[in-house]
Amino acid sequence: MGKNTFGACDTSYSISIGPVHPALKEPVKLNMSIEGEKVTGVDFELSQVHRGIEWIGTRRNPIQILFLAERICGICNICHSLAFSKAVESIAQIEVPERAGYIRTIMAELERIHSHVLWAGVAAHELGFDSVLHYTWKLRENVLDTIEYLTGNRITKAIITIGGVRRDITKKQFPAVKKTVDYYVKSFDKLGKIFLKDPVIKSRTRDVGILTKKEALATCAVGPTARASGVKKDVRIDESYAAYPDLDIEIMTPDIITGEIRGDVYDRVIARLLEVKQSAEIIDKCLKQMPEGKITYEEKIPKVLAGLRDVKGEGIGRLEAPRGEVFHYVKMVDEDSPYSWKVRAPTYNNIMAWIPMLMGEQIADIPIIAASIDPCMSCTNRAVVSGKSNSILTQDMLHRLSVEKTKEIRRLLKND
Amino acid sequence: MIDLLLWNLMLIPGFAAVGIILGLFYKGIDRRLAARMQARVGPPLRQPFIDVKKLLMKENIVPKNAVAWIFNLMPVVALASSLLLLLYVPLFGISLLGGYGDLIVILYLLIFPSLALVIGGFASSSPYATVGAQREMIAMLSYEFPLAIAIISIAWLMSMSGGMEAAFDIGAVSWANVWTLVGPVGASGLFLLFIVLIFVTTGELGIIPVDAAEAETEIAGGLLVEYSGRNLALFYLASAVKMVVMGSLVIALFLPFDLSAFVLTSGYPVFWMAANGLFFLFKLFVVVFLSSTFIRVALARFRITQVVKVYWGYTTLIALLGLLLVSADVLLRMV
């Protein structure tokens, strides 16, 4: 124990949570400096589960990548295949039929319900409230059954294809979907009662892990994490895609229920619960408004691939996944497989928000705060750090490097 | 007297075996019931026995930085002190060493298993275990206070009605049946004290919501994080025995009823002994259900600061209110 300037003993010590820890569903390492029970320093190490999906992707054709993209995340998988196909569609300038847009929307919203309800269970488990974990996961079975009914799979739906969807939702299937919608609108009240009224849950989440609006903006938080801090940001509204332009959707911020925004864990719970209800309502609207028509611009996959072989260019696909904004960048150069494919999952943005949230909190609150951004490590890990390189790139260095790169590109362009 | 003690000493292994088997069996019931209440199927009733068997077969790992002898000694201390406690509390109405100690001894001995956990946690030199040990100490300090109030209320009540010798004698308390010593006001006070003791049992057993010392999602099992194999099995057995001890203590103080009045007429002593034995098991089940199963299904985990607040604040207030009601009742009737 070292002595500090006042002569008293330095009582701080460090705890690392992870890479493997019961509170974490996926590997990440949190290095915490602790004083008593209080957190005085936060640092984290990512890149514990690099899987090289992008590398594999650049050796497959776009249709194959769709199914690979679904494997990026075990929970929000449709957003990855959808973002990828949006990127490819924007390169090849493919017009997606309107009905396909509606089916995509329904699928994305079913996934949002599934993801948020699953998260609610995980959050309850972090608080040691296993009854609620089992209850919410029982609620989640309903949407999984519906997804299976519509697509044939419970989790990885394999329904998106370039330029549309692979399966139609027929009139005969509407009642089953409608039943699910009603089920979740109803269960919203019950979930709200459990999560928002229970005194123990409230005492564990209220004013815990506060992320102010300013901090949310500074750390580039996205999705429910940002919205719970009062940042009105939702890709479904900011960049309309699929059927969202036809639907009036509001940005769900916690003040809808409580009348104020504190940006704590409690607010993040509210934001997600509100979105479950909103998603159910969106699906309901989609069922009512869904137009007739084709579900894909071209049914024959070899023809789609042949068309994609000749395109050249870069495209991006961004959309609102359950956890926030998903961003895919694709570059195609007259080849079977894309020249480059870059994925940015929402957790990549949200993870920096951990630092302001965790500072000054108790050890007991680390799991629930860490879980409150709904982290998804496997989706986030796009690089691996090998060896023991301790070099840290500062902002100045990164700036210098990008200036150099720009100069180099300019030079190349001139030579062309 | 000495002969009786020797005779009792011979019964000790049998008592220990009964305590351990009962404890594990009740743990099984607890797990199964909790599972059913959470809409799960749950493990079979004999799962705790399977767990212990498995743990005993597993390798016993001692961390490199641990103080090995303390680390290995503490599980033994925990189990031994729990078993010792078992001899002081009336199990099926029989307490082997009941004549050699009283409630104060039980209060002291109750600290031992938790203290063994704390020392073992510190000796294992893991930061998680250290945090857990600190929390366990705080939790101990917190629930000791309401526990002391509850016990002292009972002792005071006994001393007012039965004389000083019987005040702390658990056998005498059980025999006297505290509910018969008070009027309706005192009974409501006793009921509050009963609730307090149930919740203190939850703390003693380290069950959600007051399991901050182990808190698996926060500090990965806390105190027990480095324990494995035989040592972990011993701690597990100690907690099972402690469950029986706390249950028997609550029964002796607050649920001393038996079925003698109903079955005595049948004539055969075997019958009423069996009936009372089964009734004891039922009462134990009620205590375990209230203090463990129900509460851990119904609540989320408290932070350690909240544990202190709940025990020193609300629980102590309820206990003091109970004490006040009991004393008001007794004093009013004396007037």
Coordinates of N, CA, C and O in Angstrom, one line a residue, chain A residues 19-20 25-29 45-53 72 376-385:
Chain A
P19 N -12.1 -11.2 -18.6 CA -12.9 -11.5 -19.8 C -14.1 -12.4 -19.6 O -15.1 -12.4 -20.3
V20 N -13.9 -13.3 -18.6 CA -15.1 -14.2 -18.4 C -15.6 -14.0 -17.0 O -14.8 -14.0 -16.0
K25 N -22.2 -11.7 -20.5 CA -22.7 -12.8 -21.4 C -21.6 -13.0 -22.5 O -21.6 -14.1 -23.1
E26 N -20.8 -12.0 -22.7 CA -19.8 -12.2 -23.7 C -18.5 -11.7 -23.2 O -18.5 -10.8 -22.3
P27 N -17.4 -12.1 -23.8 CA -16.1 -11.7 -23.2 C -15.7 -10.2 -23.5 O -15.7 -9.8 -24.6
V28 N -15.5 -9.5 -22.4 CA -14.9 -8.2 -22.5 C -14.2 -8.0 -21.1 O -14.6 -8.6 -20.2
K29 N -13.2 -7.2 -21.1 CA -12.5 -7.0 -19.8 C -12.7 -5.6 -19.3 O -12.3 -4.7 -20.0
E45 N -11.0 -3.5 -22.1 CA -10.3 -4.0 -23.2 C -11.2 -4.9 -24.1 O -11.8 -5.8 -23.6
L46 N -11.3 -4.4 -25.3 CA -12.2 -5.2 -26.2 C -11.4 -6.2 -26.9 O -10.3 -6.5 -26.5
S47 N -11.9 -6.6 -28.0 CA -11.2 -7.6 -28.9 C -10.8 -8.9 -28.2 O -9.7 -9.3 -28.3
Q48 N -11.8 -9.5 -27.5 CA -11.6 -10.8 -26.9 C -12.3 -11.9 -27.8 O -12.0 -13.0 -27.5
V49 N -13.1 -11.5 -28.7 CA -13.8 -12.5 -29.5 C -13.8 -12.1 -31.0 O -14.9 -12.0 -31.6
H50 N -12.7 -11.9 -31.5 CA -12.6 -11.6 -32.9 C -12.9 -12.9 -33.7 O -12.3 -13.9 -33.5
R51 N -13.8 -12.8 -34.7 CA -14.1 -14.0 -35.5 C -13.8 -13.9 -36.9 O -14.0 -14.8 -37.7
G52 N -13.3 -12.7 -37.4 CA -12.9 -12.5 -38.8 C -14.0 -12.7 -39.8 O -13.8 -13.2 -40.9
I53 N -15.2 -12.3 -39.4 CA -16.4 -12.4 -40.3 C -16.2 -11.6 -41.5 O -16.5 -12.1 -42.6
I72 N -23.4 -12.5 -37.3 CA -22.6 -11.5 -36.5 C -23.2 -11.4 -35.1 O -22.5 -11.4 -34.2
C376 N -23.1 -6.0 -26.8 CA -23.0 -7.2 -27.7 C -21.6 -7.2 -28.2 O -21.3 -6.6 -29.1
M377 N -20.8 -7.9 -27.4 CA -19.3 -7.9 -27.7 C -19.0 -8.5 -29.0 O -18.1 -8.1 -29.7
S378 N -19.6 -9.7 -29.3 CA -19.2 -10.4 -30.5 C -19.5 -9.6 -31.7 O -18.8 -9.7 -32.7
C379 N -20.5 -8.8 -31.7 CA -20.8 -7.9 -32.8 C -19.8 -6.8 -32.9 O -19.5 -6.3 -34.0
T380 N -19.3 -6.4 -31.8 CA -18.4 -5.2 -31.8 C -17.0 -5.5 -32.2 O -16.4 -4.7 -32.8
N381 N -16.6 -6.7 -31.9 CA -15.2 -7.0 -32.1 C -14.9 -7.2 -33.6 O -15.2 -8.2 -34.2
R382 N -14.3 -6.2 -34.2 CA -13.9 -6.2 -35.6 C -12.4 -6.3 -35.8 O -12.0 -6.3 -36.9
A383 N -11.7 -6.3 -34.8 CA -10.2 -6.3 -34.9 C -9.7 -7.1 -33.8 O -10.3 -7.3 -32.7
V384 N -8.5 -7.6 -33.9 CA -7.8 -8.3 -32.9 C -6.5 -7.7 -32.6 O -5.8 -7.2 -33.5
V385 N -6.1 -7.5 -31.3 CA -4.8 -7.0 -31.0 C -4.0 -8.2 -30.6 O -4.2 -8.9 -29.7

